[in-house]
Short mmCIF file of C-alpha atoms in Angstrom, two decimals:
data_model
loop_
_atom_site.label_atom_id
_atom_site.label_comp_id
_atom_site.label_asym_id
_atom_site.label_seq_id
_atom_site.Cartn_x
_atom_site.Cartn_y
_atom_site.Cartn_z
CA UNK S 1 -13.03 -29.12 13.20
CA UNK S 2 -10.70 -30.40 11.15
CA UNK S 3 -7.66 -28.58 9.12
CA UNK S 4 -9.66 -28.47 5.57
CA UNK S 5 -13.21 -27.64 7.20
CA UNK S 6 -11.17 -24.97 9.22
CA UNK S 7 -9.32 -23.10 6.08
CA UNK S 8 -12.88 -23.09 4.36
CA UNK S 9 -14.68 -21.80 7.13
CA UNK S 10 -12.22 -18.72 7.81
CA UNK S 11 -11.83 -18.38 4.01
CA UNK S 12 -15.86 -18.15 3.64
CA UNK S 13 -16.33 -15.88 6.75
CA UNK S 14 -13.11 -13.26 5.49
CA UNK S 15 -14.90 -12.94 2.01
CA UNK S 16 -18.36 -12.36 3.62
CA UNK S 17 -16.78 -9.60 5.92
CA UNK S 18 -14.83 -8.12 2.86
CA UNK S 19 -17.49 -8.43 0.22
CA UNK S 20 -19.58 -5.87 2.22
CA UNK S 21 -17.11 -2.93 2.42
CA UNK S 22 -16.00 -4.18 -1.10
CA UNK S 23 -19.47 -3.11 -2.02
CA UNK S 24 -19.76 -0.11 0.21
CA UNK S 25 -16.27 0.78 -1.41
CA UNK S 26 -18.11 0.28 -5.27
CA UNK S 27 -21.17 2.95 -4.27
CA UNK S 28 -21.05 5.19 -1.52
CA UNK S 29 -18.38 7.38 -3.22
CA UNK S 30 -20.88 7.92 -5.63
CA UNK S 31 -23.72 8.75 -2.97
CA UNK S 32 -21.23 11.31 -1.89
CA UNK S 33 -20.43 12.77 -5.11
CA UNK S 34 -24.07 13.11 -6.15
CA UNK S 35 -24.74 15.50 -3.01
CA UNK S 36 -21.18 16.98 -3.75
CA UNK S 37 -22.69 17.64 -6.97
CA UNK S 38 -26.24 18.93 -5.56
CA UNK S 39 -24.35 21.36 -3.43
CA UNK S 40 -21.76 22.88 -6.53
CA UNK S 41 -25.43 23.52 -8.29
CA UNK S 42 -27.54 24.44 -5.84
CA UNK S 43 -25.39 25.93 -3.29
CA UNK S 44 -27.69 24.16 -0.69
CA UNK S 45 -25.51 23.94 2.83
CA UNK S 46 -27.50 20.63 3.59
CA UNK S 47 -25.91 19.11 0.80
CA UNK S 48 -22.51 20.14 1.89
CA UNK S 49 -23.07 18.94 4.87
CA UNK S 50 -24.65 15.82 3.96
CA UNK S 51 -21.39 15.49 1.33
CA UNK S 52 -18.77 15.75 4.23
CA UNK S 53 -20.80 13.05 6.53
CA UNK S 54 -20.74 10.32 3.95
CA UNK S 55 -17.27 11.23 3.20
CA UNK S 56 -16.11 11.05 6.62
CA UNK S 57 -18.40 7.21 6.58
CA UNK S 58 -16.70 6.23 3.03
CA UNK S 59 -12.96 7.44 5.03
CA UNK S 60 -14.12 4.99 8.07
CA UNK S 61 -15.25 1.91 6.00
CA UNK S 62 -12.39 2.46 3.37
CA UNK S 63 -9.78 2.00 5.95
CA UNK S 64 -11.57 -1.18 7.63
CA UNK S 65 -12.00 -2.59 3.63
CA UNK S 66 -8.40 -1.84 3.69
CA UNK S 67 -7.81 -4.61 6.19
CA UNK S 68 -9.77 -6.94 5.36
CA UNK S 69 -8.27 -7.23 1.97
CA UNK S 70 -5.14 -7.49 2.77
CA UNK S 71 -5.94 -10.40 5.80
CA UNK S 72 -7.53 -11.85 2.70
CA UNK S 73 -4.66 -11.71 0.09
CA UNK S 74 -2.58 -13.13 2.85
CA UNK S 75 -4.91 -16.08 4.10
CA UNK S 76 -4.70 -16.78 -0.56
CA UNK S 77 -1.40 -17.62 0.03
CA UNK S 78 -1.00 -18.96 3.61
CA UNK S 79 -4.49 -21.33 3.07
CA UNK S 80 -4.26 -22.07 -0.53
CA UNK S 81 -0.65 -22.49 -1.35
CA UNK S 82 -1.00 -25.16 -4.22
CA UNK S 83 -3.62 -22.88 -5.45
CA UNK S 84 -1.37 -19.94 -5.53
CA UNK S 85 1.28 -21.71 -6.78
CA UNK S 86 -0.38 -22.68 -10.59
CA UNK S 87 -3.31 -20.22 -10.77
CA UNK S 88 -0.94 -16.99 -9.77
CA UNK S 89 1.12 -16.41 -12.73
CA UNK S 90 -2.34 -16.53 -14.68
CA UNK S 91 -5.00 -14.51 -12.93
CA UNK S 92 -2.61 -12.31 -11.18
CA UNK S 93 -2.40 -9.25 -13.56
CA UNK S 94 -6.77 -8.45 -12.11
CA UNK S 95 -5.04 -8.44 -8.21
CA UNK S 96 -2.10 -6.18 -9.76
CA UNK S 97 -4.52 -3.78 -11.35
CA UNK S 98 -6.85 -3.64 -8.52
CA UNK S 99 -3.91 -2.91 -6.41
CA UNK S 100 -3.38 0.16 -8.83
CA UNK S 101 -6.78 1.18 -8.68
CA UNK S 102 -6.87 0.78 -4.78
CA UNK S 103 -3.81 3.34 -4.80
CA UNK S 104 -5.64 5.79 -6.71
CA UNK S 105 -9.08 5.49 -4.72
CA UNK S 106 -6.69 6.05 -1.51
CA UNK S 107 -4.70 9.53 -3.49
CA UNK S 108 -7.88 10.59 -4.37
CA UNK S 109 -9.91 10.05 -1.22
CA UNK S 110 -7.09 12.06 0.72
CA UNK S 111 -7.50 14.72 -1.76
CA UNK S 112 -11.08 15.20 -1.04
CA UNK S 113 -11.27 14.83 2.42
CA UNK S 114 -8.69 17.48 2.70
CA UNK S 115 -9.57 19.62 -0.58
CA UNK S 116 -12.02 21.57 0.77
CA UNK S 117 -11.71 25.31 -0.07
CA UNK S 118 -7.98 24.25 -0.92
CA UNK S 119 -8.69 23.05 -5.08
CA UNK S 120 -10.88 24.46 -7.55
CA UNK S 121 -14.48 23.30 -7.04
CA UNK S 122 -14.68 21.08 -10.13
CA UNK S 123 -11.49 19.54 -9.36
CA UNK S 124 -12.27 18.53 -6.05
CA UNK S 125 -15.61 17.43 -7.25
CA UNK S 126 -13.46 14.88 -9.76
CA UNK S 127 -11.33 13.78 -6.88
CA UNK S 128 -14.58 12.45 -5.54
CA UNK S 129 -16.22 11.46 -8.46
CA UNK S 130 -12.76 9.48 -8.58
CA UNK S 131 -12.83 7.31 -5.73
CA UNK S 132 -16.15 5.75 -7.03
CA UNK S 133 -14.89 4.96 -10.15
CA UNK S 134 -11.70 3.25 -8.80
CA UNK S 135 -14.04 1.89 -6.40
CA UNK S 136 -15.67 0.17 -8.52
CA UNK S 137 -12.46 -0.59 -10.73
CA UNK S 138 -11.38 -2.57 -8.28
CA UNK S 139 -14.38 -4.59 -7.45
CA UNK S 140 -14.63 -5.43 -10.69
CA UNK S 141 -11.13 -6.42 -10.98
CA UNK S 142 -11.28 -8.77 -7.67
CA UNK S 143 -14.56 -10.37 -9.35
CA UNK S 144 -12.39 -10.82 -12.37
CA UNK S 145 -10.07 -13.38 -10.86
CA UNK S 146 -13.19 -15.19 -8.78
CA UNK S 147 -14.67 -15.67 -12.27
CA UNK S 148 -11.49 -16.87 -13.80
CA UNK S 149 -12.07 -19.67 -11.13
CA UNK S 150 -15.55 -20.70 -12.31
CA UNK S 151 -14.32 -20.17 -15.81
CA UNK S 152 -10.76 -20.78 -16.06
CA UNK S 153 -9.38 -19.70 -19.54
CA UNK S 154 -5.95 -18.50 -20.87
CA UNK S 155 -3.95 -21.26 -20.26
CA UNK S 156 -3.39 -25.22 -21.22
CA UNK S 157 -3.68 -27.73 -18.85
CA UNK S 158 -1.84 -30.81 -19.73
CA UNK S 159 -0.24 -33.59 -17.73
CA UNK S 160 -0.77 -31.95 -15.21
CA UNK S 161 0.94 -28.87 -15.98
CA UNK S 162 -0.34 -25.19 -16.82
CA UNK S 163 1.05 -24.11 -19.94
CA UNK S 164 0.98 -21.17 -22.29
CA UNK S 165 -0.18 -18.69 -20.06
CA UNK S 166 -1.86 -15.46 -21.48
CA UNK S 167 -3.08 -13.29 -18.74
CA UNK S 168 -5.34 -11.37 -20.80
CA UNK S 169 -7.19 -14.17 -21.69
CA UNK S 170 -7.53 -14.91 -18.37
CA UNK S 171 -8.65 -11.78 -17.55
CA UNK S 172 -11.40 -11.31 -19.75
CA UNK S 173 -12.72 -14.91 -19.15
CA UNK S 174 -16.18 -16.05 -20.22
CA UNK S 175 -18.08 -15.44 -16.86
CA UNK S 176 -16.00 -11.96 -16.18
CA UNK S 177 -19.05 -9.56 -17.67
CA UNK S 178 -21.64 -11.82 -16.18
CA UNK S 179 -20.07 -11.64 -12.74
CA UNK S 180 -18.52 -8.22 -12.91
CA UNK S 181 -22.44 -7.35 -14.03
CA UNK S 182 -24.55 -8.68 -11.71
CA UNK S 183 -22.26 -7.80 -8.46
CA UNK S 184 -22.26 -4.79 -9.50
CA UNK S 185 -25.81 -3.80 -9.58
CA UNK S 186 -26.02 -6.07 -6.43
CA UNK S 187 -23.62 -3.45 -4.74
CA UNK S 188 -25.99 -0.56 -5.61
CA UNK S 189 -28.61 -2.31 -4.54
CA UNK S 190 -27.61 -3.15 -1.50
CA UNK S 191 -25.81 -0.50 0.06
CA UNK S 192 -28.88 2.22 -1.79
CA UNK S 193 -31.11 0.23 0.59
CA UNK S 194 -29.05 -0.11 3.60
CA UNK S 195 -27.87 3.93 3.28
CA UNK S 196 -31.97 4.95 2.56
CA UNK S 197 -33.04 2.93 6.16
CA UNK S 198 -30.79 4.31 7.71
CA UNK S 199 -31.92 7.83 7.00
CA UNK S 200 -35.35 7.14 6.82
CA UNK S 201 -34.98 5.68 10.48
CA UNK S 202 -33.79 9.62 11.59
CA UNK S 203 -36.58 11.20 9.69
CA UNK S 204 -39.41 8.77 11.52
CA UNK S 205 -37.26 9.97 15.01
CA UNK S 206 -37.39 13.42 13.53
CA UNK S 207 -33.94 14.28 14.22
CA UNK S 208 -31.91 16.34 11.44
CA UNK S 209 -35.14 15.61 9.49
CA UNK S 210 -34.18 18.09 6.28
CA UNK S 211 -30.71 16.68 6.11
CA UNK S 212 -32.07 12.70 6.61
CA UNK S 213 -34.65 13.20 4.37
CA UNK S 214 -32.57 14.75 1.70
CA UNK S 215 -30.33 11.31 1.86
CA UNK S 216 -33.04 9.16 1.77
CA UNK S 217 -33.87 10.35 -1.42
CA UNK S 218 -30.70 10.33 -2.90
CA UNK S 219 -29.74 6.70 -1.44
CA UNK S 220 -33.40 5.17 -2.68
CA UNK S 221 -32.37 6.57 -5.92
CA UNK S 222 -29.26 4.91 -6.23
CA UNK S 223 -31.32 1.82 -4.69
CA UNK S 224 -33.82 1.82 -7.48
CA UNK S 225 -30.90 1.13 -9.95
CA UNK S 226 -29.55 -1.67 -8.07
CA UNK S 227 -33.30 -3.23 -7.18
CA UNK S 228 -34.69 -3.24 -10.93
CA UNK S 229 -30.99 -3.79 -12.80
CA UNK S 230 -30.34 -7.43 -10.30
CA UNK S 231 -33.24 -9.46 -12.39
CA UNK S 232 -31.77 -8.16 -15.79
CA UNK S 233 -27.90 -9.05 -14.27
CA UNK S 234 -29.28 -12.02 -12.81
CA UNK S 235 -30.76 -13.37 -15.93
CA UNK S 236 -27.72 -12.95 -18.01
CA UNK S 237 -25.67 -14.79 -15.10
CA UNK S 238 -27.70 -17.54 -15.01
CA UNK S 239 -27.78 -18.10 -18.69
CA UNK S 240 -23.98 -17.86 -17.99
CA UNK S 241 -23.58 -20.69 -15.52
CA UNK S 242 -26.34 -22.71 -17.52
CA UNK S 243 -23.99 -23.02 -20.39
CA UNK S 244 -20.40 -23.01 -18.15
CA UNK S 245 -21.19 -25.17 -14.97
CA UNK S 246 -24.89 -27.07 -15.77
CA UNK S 247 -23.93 -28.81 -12.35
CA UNK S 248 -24.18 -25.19 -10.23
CA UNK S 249 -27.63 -24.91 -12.23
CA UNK S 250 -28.76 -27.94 -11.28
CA UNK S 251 -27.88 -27.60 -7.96
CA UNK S 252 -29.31 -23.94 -7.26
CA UNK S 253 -32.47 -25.50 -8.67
CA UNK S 254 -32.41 -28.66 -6.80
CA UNK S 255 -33.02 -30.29 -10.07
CA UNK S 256 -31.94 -34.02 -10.41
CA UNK S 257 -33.63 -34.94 -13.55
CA UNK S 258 -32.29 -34.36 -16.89
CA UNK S 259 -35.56 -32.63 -18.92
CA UNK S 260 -37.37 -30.64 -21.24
CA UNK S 261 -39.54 -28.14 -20.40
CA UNK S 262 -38.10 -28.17 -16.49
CA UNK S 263 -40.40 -26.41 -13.97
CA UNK S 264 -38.70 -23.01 -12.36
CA UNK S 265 -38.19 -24.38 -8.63
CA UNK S 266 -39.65 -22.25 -5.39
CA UNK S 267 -39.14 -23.29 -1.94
CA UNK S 268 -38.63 -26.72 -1.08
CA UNK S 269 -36.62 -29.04 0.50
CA UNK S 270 -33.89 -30.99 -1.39
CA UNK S 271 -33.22 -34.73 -0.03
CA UNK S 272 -30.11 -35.66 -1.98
CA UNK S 273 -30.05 -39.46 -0.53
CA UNK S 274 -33.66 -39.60 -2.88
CA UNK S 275 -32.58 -37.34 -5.00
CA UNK S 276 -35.85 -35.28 -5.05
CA UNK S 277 -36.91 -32.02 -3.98
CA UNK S 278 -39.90 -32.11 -1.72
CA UNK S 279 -42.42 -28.71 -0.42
CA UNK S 280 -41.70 -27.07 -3.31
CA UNK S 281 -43.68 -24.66 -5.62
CA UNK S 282 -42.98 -25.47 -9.61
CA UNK S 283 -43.96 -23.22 -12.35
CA UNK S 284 -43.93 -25.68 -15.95
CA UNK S 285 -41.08 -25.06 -18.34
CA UNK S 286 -39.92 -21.57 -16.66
CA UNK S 287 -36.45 -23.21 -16.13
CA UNK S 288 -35.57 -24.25 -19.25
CA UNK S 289 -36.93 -20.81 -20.31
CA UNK S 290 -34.65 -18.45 -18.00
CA UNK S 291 -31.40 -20.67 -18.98
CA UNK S 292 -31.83 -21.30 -22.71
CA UNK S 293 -34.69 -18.42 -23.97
CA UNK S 294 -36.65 -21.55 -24.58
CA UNK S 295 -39.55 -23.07 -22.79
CA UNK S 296 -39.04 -26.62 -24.57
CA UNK S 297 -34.95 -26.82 -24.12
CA UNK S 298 -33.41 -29.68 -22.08
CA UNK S 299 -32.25 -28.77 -18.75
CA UNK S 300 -29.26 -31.27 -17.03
CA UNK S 301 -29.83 -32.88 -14.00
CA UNK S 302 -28.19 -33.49 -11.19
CA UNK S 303 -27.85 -37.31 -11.84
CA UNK S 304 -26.34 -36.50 -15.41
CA UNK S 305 -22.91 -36.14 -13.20
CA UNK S 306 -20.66 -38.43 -10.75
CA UNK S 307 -21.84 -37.87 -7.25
CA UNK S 308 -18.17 -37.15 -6.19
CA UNK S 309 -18.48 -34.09 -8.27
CA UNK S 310 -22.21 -32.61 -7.00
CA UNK S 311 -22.09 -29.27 -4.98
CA UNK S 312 -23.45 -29.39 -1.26
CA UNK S 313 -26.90 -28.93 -3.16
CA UNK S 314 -29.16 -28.00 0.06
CA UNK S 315 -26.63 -25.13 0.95
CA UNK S 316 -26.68 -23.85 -2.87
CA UNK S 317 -30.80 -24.15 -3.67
CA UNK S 318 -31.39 -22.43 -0.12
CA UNK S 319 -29.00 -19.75 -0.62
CA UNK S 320 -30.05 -18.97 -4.14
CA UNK S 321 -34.18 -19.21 -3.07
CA UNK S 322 -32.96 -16.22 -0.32
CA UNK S 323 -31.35 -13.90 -3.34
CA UNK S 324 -34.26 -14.33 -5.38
CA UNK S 325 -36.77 -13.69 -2.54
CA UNK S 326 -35.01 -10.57 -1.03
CA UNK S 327 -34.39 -9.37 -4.36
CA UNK S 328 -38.11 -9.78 -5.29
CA UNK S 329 -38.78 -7.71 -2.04
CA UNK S 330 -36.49 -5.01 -2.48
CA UNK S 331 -37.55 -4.54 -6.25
CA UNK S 332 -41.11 -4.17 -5.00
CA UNK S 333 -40.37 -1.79 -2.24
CA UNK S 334 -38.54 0.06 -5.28
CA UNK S 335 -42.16 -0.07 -7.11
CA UNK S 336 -43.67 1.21 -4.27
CA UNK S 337 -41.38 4.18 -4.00
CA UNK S 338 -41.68 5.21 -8.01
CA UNK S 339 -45.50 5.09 -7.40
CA UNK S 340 -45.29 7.33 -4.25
CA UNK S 341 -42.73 9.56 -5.97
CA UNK S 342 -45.22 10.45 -9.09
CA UNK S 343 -48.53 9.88 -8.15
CA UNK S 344 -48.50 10.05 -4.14
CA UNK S 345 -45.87 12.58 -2.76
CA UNK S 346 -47.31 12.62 0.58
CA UNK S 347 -46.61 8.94 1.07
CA UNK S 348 -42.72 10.08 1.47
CA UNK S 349 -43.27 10.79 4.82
CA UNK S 350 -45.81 8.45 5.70
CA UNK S 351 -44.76 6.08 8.69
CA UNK S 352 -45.34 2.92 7.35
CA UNK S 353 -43.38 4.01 4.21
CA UNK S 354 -40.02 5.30 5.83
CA UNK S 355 -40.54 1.60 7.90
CA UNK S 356 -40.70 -0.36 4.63
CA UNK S 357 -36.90 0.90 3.83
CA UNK S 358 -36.09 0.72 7.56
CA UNK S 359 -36.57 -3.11 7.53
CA UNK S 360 -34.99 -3.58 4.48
CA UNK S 361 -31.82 -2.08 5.70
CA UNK S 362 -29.81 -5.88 6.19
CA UNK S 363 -31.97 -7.02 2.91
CA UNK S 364 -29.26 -6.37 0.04
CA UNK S 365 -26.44 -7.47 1.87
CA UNK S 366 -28.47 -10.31 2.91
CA UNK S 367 -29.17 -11.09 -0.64
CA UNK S 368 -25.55 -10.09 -1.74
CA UNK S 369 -24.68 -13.00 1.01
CA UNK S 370 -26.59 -15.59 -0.30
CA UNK S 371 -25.16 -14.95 -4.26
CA UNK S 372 -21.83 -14.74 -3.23
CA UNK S 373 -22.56 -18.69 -1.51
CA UNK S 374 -24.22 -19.61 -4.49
CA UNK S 375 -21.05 -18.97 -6.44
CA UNK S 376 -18.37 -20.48 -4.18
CA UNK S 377 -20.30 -23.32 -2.79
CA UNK S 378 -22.51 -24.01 -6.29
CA UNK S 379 -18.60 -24.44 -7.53
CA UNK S 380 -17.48 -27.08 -5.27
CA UNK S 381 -15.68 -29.33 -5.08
CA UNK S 382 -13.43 -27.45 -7.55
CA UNK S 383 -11.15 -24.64 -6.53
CA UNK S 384 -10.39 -24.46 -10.42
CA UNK S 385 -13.70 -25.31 -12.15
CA UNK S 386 -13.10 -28.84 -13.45
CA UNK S 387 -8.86 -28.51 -13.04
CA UNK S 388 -8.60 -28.53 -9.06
CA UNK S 389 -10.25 -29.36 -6.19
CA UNK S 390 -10.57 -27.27 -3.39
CA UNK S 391 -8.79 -30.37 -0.93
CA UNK S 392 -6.20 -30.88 -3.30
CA UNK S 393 -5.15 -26.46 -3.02
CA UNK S 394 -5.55 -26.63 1.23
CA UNK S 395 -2.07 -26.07 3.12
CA UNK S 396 -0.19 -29.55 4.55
CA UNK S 397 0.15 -27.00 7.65
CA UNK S 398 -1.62 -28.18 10.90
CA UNK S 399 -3.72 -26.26 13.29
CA UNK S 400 -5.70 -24.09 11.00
CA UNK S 401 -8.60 -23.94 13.11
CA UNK S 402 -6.74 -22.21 16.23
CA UNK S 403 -6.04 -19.17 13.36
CA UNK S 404 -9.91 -19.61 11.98
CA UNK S 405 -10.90 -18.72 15.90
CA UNK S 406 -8.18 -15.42 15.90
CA UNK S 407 -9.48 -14.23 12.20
CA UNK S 408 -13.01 -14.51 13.46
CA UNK S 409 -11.83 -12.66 17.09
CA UNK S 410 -10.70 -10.42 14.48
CA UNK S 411 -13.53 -10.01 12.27
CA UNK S 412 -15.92 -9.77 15.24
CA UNK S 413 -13.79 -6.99 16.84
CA UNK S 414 -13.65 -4.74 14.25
CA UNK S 415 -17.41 -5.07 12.91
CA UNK S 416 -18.20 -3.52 16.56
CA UNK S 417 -15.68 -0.77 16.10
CA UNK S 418 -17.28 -0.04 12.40
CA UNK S 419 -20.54 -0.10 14.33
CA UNK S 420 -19.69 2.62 17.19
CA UNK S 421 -17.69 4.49 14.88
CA UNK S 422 -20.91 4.86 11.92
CA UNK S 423 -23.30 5.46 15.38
CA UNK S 424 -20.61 8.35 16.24
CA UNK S 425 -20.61 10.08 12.91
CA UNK S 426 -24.40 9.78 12.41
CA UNK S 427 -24.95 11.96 15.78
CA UNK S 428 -21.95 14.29 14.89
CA UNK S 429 -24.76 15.62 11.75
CA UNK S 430 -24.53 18.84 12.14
CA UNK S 431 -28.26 21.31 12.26
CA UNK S 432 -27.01 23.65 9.00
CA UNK S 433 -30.64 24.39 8.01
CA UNK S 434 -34.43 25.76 9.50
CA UNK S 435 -36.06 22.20 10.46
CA UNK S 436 -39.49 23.27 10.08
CA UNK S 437 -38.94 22.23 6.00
CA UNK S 438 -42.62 22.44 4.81
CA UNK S 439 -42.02 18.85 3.33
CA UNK S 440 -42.45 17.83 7.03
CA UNK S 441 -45.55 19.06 8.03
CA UNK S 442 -47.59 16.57 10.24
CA UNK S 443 -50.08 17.45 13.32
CA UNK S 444 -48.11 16.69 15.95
CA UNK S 445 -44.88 18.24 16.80
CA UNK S 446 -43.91 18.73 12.95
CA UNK S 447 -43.86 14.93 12.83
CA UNK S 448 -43.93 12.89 10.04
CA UNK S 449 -47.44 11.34 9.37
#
């Protein structure tokens, strides 16, 4: 493995680690201030409890988030010095505010955890209420300075140097409310779906079922926004990157002719040496349709630019067909729960229901995945969107693969303590209610159907 392969790969694996906490860190605060909420109204002791389990899970993965940001702002600067160098002065007011909102989602997480009985109800309500929305703050100011790389703005590039910088121009940069958007509601998604399996896999073991079941509901809920908002984010992304990089469209599409009325690409099999996609399903005009809101409007191709500048096109079109089809899966799983929610109650606690969310626990993040590659690889070879490529930013330093094998040591270590530590909490759920809930009736045992 050489140097530049090396700083790539542990760049790509430290953002997929991080980007899942990220999200975690963007939603569950809000899971937990829902059921604080619940509780203040209802005065339901399930939903206290429930409220101090997923703060005690929000504590856990906001310290391991912790982390792996900062191994990540480090590896900016030790892996991507050149990069650092220019594109710091200009995008780094975003990682000076999320800092700032990362402070207060730390003050006010230690006031919650701790508040208990200790602050007036309301107020420690807010304190929770406030960790979500610096939670999300922040992810949206870390998505900020990604999208300032796909759209670089607020400065003048010329002979080589980067010149009249204005930060908030680079701040709010063309593909900042796409991005911000769309990752987003893929956060919601993802972690709604991965909290609701989780729960729903205790209520099919009926253990805690009350308390489990309770959760499920609220996490699907939170799920539904994410599952029907990602085609409506998605759309106005992709109308985004039609217009800013046409060569990332091209390449998510594996589409290598320049035309009108271009066919919406499914499946397939790109072979960039014939430049032709092969296997594939292709639905007339639906392209040009999704990127320009018109079914007759010219779509560029692939061959429209120099080879030297193409993305790695099978990596992009396969990651982007696995968003769209886990996204199309989790959005009809959400259909399916709507239906049973007004028209078939008794489907709640069906088996076969409580599996569908059980296997669709990895689905978000596995989606979530699969757009984040779409953006970093679809931008390639460009660090800087037509100003720098990614080889020209990589450190002169040698040996970058022996600290790619230590990050992922790393990495690998503490996604087992996450794992043991989540498994620990889960059975620590206390029994604060009666568990023969009439919601649960069944024939066997109080079982669930």
């Amino acid at each position: 493995m050489d140097d530049f392969l090396a700083a790539r790969a542990q760049m790509a694996l430290s953002l997929g680690f991080h980007i899942i906490f990220a999200c975690v860190g963007m939603v569950m605060p809000f899971l937990m201030a829902f059921s604080h909420w619940k509780y203040l109204k209802t005065k339901d002791p399930v939903y206290k409890g429930l409220t101090k389990a997923w703060s005690k899970g929000v504590a856990i993965l906001f310290a391991t988030g912790a982390v792996s940001g900062t191994m990540l702002s480090f590896e900016l600067g030790l892996l991507w010095p050149e990069f650092m160098k220019h594109a710091g002065p200009i995008f780094g007011m975003p990682f000076s505010l999320e800092g700032t909102a990362f402070f207060i989602e730390a003050i006010a997480l230690g006031f919650f955890l701790y508040g208990w009985e200790k602050f007036n109800k309301w107020f420690h309500w807010f304190c929770g209420f406030l960790v979500g929305l610096s939670g999300l703050a922040s992810g949206i100011l870390v998505v900020a300075a990604n999208s300032w790389m796909n759209s670089p703005s607020g400065f003048d590039y010329i002979n080589g140097e980067y010149l009249n910088i204005d930060p908030i121009k680079a701040l709010f940069n063309d593909a900042w409310l796409p991005q911000a958007f769309h990752m987003t509601v893929a956060a919601f998604c993802a972690t709604g779906f991965a909290v609701a399996g989780v729960h729903a896999f205790y209520v099919l073991k009926n253990k805690n079922r009350v308390f489990h079941f309770k959760a499920f509901r609220i996490a699907a809920g939170f799920a539904l926004i994410g599952a029907f908002g990602a085609p409506i984010s998605g759309d106005i992304a992709a109308k985004s990157v039609a217009v800013r990089q046409p060569i990332k469209l091209a390449a998510m599409e594996a589409h290598f002719e320049t035309e009108k009325g271009a066919a919406f690409v499914l499946g397939g099999i790109p072979d960039v040496e014939k430049e032709e996609v092969t296997h594939a399903i292709k639905v007339p005009k639906v392209l040009s349709f999704l990127a320009f809101n018109d079914f007759d409007a010219e779509v560029r191709g692939l061959k429209e630019f120099p080879k030297d500048e193409w993305p790695p096109v099978a990596v992009t079109h396969y990651a982007f067909q696995v968003m769209i089809f886990f996204g199309m899966v989790m959005m009809a799983i959400g259909a399916i729960y709507l239906y049973a929610h007004f028209f078939k109650k008794d489907w709640l606690t069906k088996r076969w229901f409580l599996r569908l969310f059980i296997v669709a626990i990895p689905f978000g993040y596995i989606a979530l995945e699969a757009g984040w590659t779409v953006t970093e690889v679809g931008r390639q070879p460009w660090i800087i969107y037509g100003i720098m490529r990614t080889a020209d930013a990589v450190t002169p330093m040698p040996g970058i693969q022996y600290s790619f094998y230590f990050f992922t040591a790393i990495f690998v270590s503490l996604a087992l303590v996450i794992l043991f530590l989540l498994k620990r909490q889960i059975k620590m759920v206390p029994k604060l209610y009666d568990p023969t809930d009439p919601l649960f009736e069944a024939k066997e045992k109080g079982g669930v159907a």
